[in-house]
Short mmCIF file of C-alpha atoms in Angstrom, two decimals:
data_model
loop_
_atom_site.label_atom_id
_atom_site.label_comp_id
_atom_site.label_asym_id
_atom_site.label_seq_id
_atom_site.Cartn_x
_atom_site.Cartn_y
_atom_site.Cartn_z
CA MET A 172 42.69 47.68 43.71
CA ARG A 173 40.48 44.61 44.12
CA ARG A 174 40.43 45.14 47.90
CA LEU A 175 39.38 48.79 47.48
CA THR A 176 36.58 47.73 45.15
CA THR A 177 35.43 45.12 47.66
CA VAL A 178 35.43 47.66 50.51
CA LEU A 179 33.45 50.15 48.42
CA GLY A 180 30.97 47.45 47.42
CA VAL A 181 30.41 46.33 51.00
CA GLY A 182 30.02 49.94 52.08
CA LEU A 183 27.39 50.60 49.43
CA MET A 184 25.46 47.45 50.40
CA MET A 185 25.47 48.46 54.07
CA ALA A 186 24.25 51.95 53.18
CA ALA A 187 21.48 50.52 51.04
CA LEU A 188 20.38 48.11 53.77
CA SER A 189 20.41 50.91 56.33
CA SER A 190 18.28 53.09 54.04
CA THR A 191 15.80 50.26 53.46
CA ALA A 192 15.48 49.59 57.17
CA GLY A 193 14.74 53.26 57.80
CA ALA A 194 11.97 53.39 55.19
CA GLN A 195 9.66 50.87 56.81
CA VAL A 196 6.39 49.88 55.17
CA PRO A 197 3.33 50.38 57.44
CA LYS A 198 2.21 47.02 58.85
CA LEU A 199 -1.40 48.14 59.19
CA THR A 200 -3.51 50.53 57.10
CA VAL A 201 -7.10 51.44 57.91
CA GLY A 202 -9.60 53.67 56.14
CA PRO A 203 -12.96 54.23 54.48
CA ILE A 204 -14.05 52.90 51.11
CA ALA A 205 -17.09 53.89 49.02
CA GLY A 206 -18.33 53.74 45.47
CA LEU A 207 -21.04 53.00 42.93
CA ASN A 208 -22.49 49.61 42.01
CA SER A 209 -23.91 48.38 38.75
CA ALA A 210 -25.90 45.45 40.13
CA THR A 211 -27.99 42.77 38.47
CA TRP A 212 -28.76 39.04 38.69
CA GLY A 213 -27.09 36.18 36.87
CA GLY A 214 -28.09 32.54 36.50
CA SER A 215 -30.26 30.51 34.17
CA ASP A 216 -33.50 31.98 35.57
CA ALA A 217 -32.37 35.62 35.40
CA SER A 218 -33.39 37.14 32.09
CA GLY A 219 -35.03 40.28 30.77
CA ILE A 220 -33.73 42.52 33.55
CA ASN A 221 -31.36 45.46 33.56
CA SER A 222 -28.70 46.61 35.98
CA ARG A 223 -29.46 48.87 38.91
CA THR A 224 -27.12 51.73 39.85
CA SER A 225 -26.66 51.84 43.60
CA PHE A 226 -24.24 52.73 46.40
CA PHE A 227 -21.86 50.98 48.75
CA GLY A 228 -19.64 52.17 51.60
CA GLY A 229 -17.69 50.86 54.55
CA GLY A 230 -14.19 50.38 55.88
CA PHE A 231 -11.11 48.19 55.54
CA LEU A 232 -8.00 47.04 57.38
CA SER A 233 -4.93 46.12 55.29
CA ILE A 234 -2.30 43.88 56.88
CA GLN A 235 1.14 43.90 55.24
CA LEU A 236 2.37 40.31 54.80
CA GLY A 237 5.87 41.18 53.67
CA GLY A 238 7.17 42.15 50.28
CA MET A 239 4.42 43.30 47.96
CA PHE A 240 1.57 41.18 49.39
CA TRP A 241 -1.18 42.17 51.82
CA LEU A 242 -4.29 40.70 53.40
CA ARG A 243 -7.40 42.83 53.73
CA PRO A 244 -10.71 42.23 55.50
CA GLU A 245 -13.50 44.70 54.73
CA ALA A 246 -16.94 45.46 56.16
CA ILE A 247 -19.28 47.06 53.61
CA TYR A 248 -22.92 48.10 53.39
CA THR A 249 -23.87 47.45 49.76
CA GLN A 250 -27.03 47.78 47.67
CA LYS A 251 -27.80 45.15 45.03
CA GLY A 252 -30.76 44.03 42.91
CA TRP A 253 -31.95 44.93 39.42
CA LYS A 254 -34.20 47.24 37.39
CA LEU A 255 -36.82 46.60 34.70
CA SER A 256 -38.76 48.98 32.46
CA GLU A 257 -41.64 47.57 30.45
CA GLN A 258 -44.85 49.05 28.98
CA GLY A 259 -44.46 52.30 30.88
CA VAL A 260 -43.86 50.60 34.22
CA ASP A 261 -40.53 50.86 36.06
CA VAL A 262 -39.80 48.13 38.60
CA THR A 263 -36.74 48.06 40.87
CA PHE A 264 -35.82 45.10 43.06
CA LYS A 265 -33.72 46.41 45.96
CA THR A 266 -31.66 44.31 48.34
CA ASP A 267 -29.28 45.57 51.02
CA TYR A 268 -26.39 43.50 52.39
CA LEU A 269 -23.65 43.67 54.97
CA GLU A 270 -20.74 42.26 52.95
CA VAL A 271 -17.47 40.98 54.40
CA PRO A 272 -14.76 40.29 51.77
CA LEU A 273 -11.34 38.86 52.65
CA LEU A 274 -8.90 39.91 49.95
CA LEU A 275 -5.35 38.92 49.13
CA GLY A 276 -3.64 41.72 47.25
CA LEU A 277 -0.44 42.50 45.40
CA THR A 278 1.08 45.98 45.08
CA ILE A 279 3.21 46.33 41.94
CA PRO A 280 6.13 48.77 42.37
CA VAL A 281 6.78 51.32 39.63
CA GLN A 282 10.36 52.57 39.73
CA GLY A 283 10.65 56.33 40.07
CA SER A 284 6.91 56.85 40.50
CA GLY A 285 4.56 57.23 43.46
CA ILE A 286 1.79 55.46 41.55
CA ARG A 287 1.14 51.96 42.89
CA PRO A 288 -0.88 49.55 40.73
CA VAL A 289 -2.69 46.90 42.77
CA ILE A 290 -4.57 43.69 42.00
CA TYR A 291 -6.57 41.60 44.46
CA ALA A 292 -9.02 38.73 44.81
CA GLY A 293 -10.77 36.75 47.50
CA PRO A 294 -14.01 35.32 48.88
CA SER A 295 -16.87 37.36 50.30
CA ILE A 296 -19.82 36.53 52.52
CA SER A 297 -22.91 38.77 52.59
CA PHE A 298 -25.74 38.99 55.10
CA ASN A 299 -29.13 40.14 53.81
CA LEU A 300 -30.45 43.21 55.65
CA ASN A 301 -33.48 44.24 53.62
CA CYS A 302 -35.50 43.43 50.52
CA LYS A 303 -37.89 45.86 48.83
CA LEU A 304 -39.77 46.09 45.55
CA SER A 305 -40.45 49.53 44.05
CA GLY A 306 -42.74 50.33 41.14
CA GLN A 307 -43.59 53.48 39.23
CA GLU A 308 -46.12 54.16 36.51
CA GLY A 309 -46.78 57.71 35.40
CA GLY A 310 -47.01 59.80 38.56
CA THR A 311 -47.85 56.86 40.80
CA SER A 312 -45.20 55.01 42.79
CA VAL A 313 -45.28 52.26 45.39
CA ASP A 314 -42.69 50.67 47.70
CA VAL A 315 -43.36 47.36 49.42
CA GLN A 316 -41.26 44.98 51.48
CA CYS A 317 -40.68 41.59 49.89
CA ASP A 318 -42.64 39.85 52.67
CA ASP A 319 -45.62 42.22 52.31
CA PRO A 320 -48.98 40.34 52.30
CA MET A 321 -49.98 42.26 49.15
CA LEU A 322 -47.13 40.60 47.23
CA GLU A 323 -48.02 37.25 48.71
CA GLN A 324 -51.58 37.60 47.42
CA ALA A 325 -50.39 38.64 43.96
CA LEU A 326 -47.66 35.99 43.62
CA GLY A 327 -49.14 33.18 45.69
CA GLU A 328 -46.26 33.27 48.18
CA PRO A 329 -43.96 35.89 49.75
CA ILE A 330 -40.55 36.66 48.26
CA LYS A 331 -38.01 35.24 50.69
CA MET A 332 -34.36 36.14 50.36
CA LYS A 333 -31.79 33.73 51.74
CA SER A 334 -30.07 35.20 54.77
CA THR A 335 -26.52 34.73 53.43
CA ASP A 336 -24.81 34.96 50.07
CA PHE A 337 -21.34 33.86 48.97
CA GLY A 338 -19.20 35.18 46.15
CA ILE A 339 -15.76 35.70 44.67
CA LEU A 340 -14.49 39.26 44.39
CA PHE A 341 -11.59 40.41 42.21
CA GLY A 342 -10.35 43.74 40.93
CA GLY A 343 -7.52 46.17 40.44
CA GLY A 344 -6.67 49.84 40.58
CA LEU A 345 -4.12 52.55 41.24
CA GLY A 346 -2.88 54.03 44.51
CA PHE A 347 -1.41 57.51 45.00
CA PRO A 348 0.41 58.87 48.09
CA VAL A 349 -1.48 61.85 49.55
CA GLY A 350 -0.07 63.40 52.70
CA PRO A 351 0.39 60.73 55.36
CA GLY A 352 -1.90 58.25 53.61
CA ASN A 353 -2.78 56.69 50.28
CA LEU A 354 -5.65 57.49 47.93
CA ALA A 355 -6.74 54.67 45.61
CA VAL A 356 -9.31 54.17 42.88
CA ALA A 357 -10.26 50.75 41.56
CA VAL A 358 -12.75 48.61 39.67
CA ARG A 359 -14.00 45.36 41.21
CA TYR A 360 -16.39 42.60 40.23
CA ASN A 361 -18.27 40.39 42.68
CA VAL A 362 -19.64 37.15 41.22
CA GLY A 363 -22.29 35.48 43.37
CA LEU A 364 -21.90 31.72 43.80
CA ALA A 365 -25.11 30.92 45.69
CA LYS A 366 -28.80 31.06 44.80
CA ILE A 367 -30.32 33.92 46.73
CA ILE A 368 -34.13 33.42 46.65
CA ASP A 369 -35.89 30.87 48.86
CA ILE A 370 -39.18 30.24 47.03
CA THR A 371 -40.92 27.38 45.27
CA GLY A 372 -38.87 25.99 42.38
CA ASP A 373 -35.52 27.13 43.83
CA PRO A 374 -34.81 29.54 40.93
CA ASP A 375 -31.24 29.87 39.70
CA VAL A 376 -30.59 33.57 40.35
CA LYS A 377 -27.36 34.98 41.79
CA ASN A 378 -26.01 38.43 42.54
CA LYS A 379 -23.56 40.06 40.13
CA VAL A 380 -22.07 43.46 40.96
CA LEU A 381 -19.56 45.63 39.08
CA SER A 382 -18.25 48.46 41.29
CA VAL A 383 -16.13 51.58 40.92
CA THR A 384 -14.43 52.39 44.23
CA ALA A 385 -12.50 55.15 45.97
CA GLU A 386 -10.71 54.80 49.29
CA PHE A 387 -8.21 56.49 51.58
CA GLY A 388 -5.87 54.51 53.81
CA PHE A 389 -4.15 55.77 56.97
CA PRO A 390 -1.05 53.94 58.31
CA ILE A 391 -1.45 52.97 61.97
CA GLY A 392 1.65 50.84 62.53
CA MET A 393 5.30 50.74 61.45
#
């Protein structure tokens, strides 16, 4: 009887291993990602401003590391800055970046469900592409580049953005299998670590961005 039980147990283990080997996890997943930002500035010299709603979009490549972990570089065009309304005047400070996060993620299995909770975190480096100041009062509006001579005359010097920014990004969300791929929605927060304005006094202002994201990943390797 003991021998029969042992044989059955070994047989079940071999069947399970064979099934697991047949259901391989994709080694690479690629796809688009997009979403909405709620951007503002943090730091001791950032006060009296409100968040700006803006857009971001780009792509990602997820590399399966084994088990539930994955590594994911992204390349994203993202809009940051802030907004201020005071005495009938609306001012928006707009900055555009090419952002490259490198994220380490964990997919949490849920038994009997296709839903896949995920959490992730990692560093990001951003390259400044553009800086613009927009103002509106009544029916009059104006858009000027940060290095415009008009701003230099008004402020005494041009507004210079540092060419690079560094931050820590973390977030979490839910993934759902859809056809051959995976649809996921998530919330992420990017905390800037570096001062971003290169002007007299070296003000302590840093980017802070809360984002709601949607993405679709396509497996490209087994």
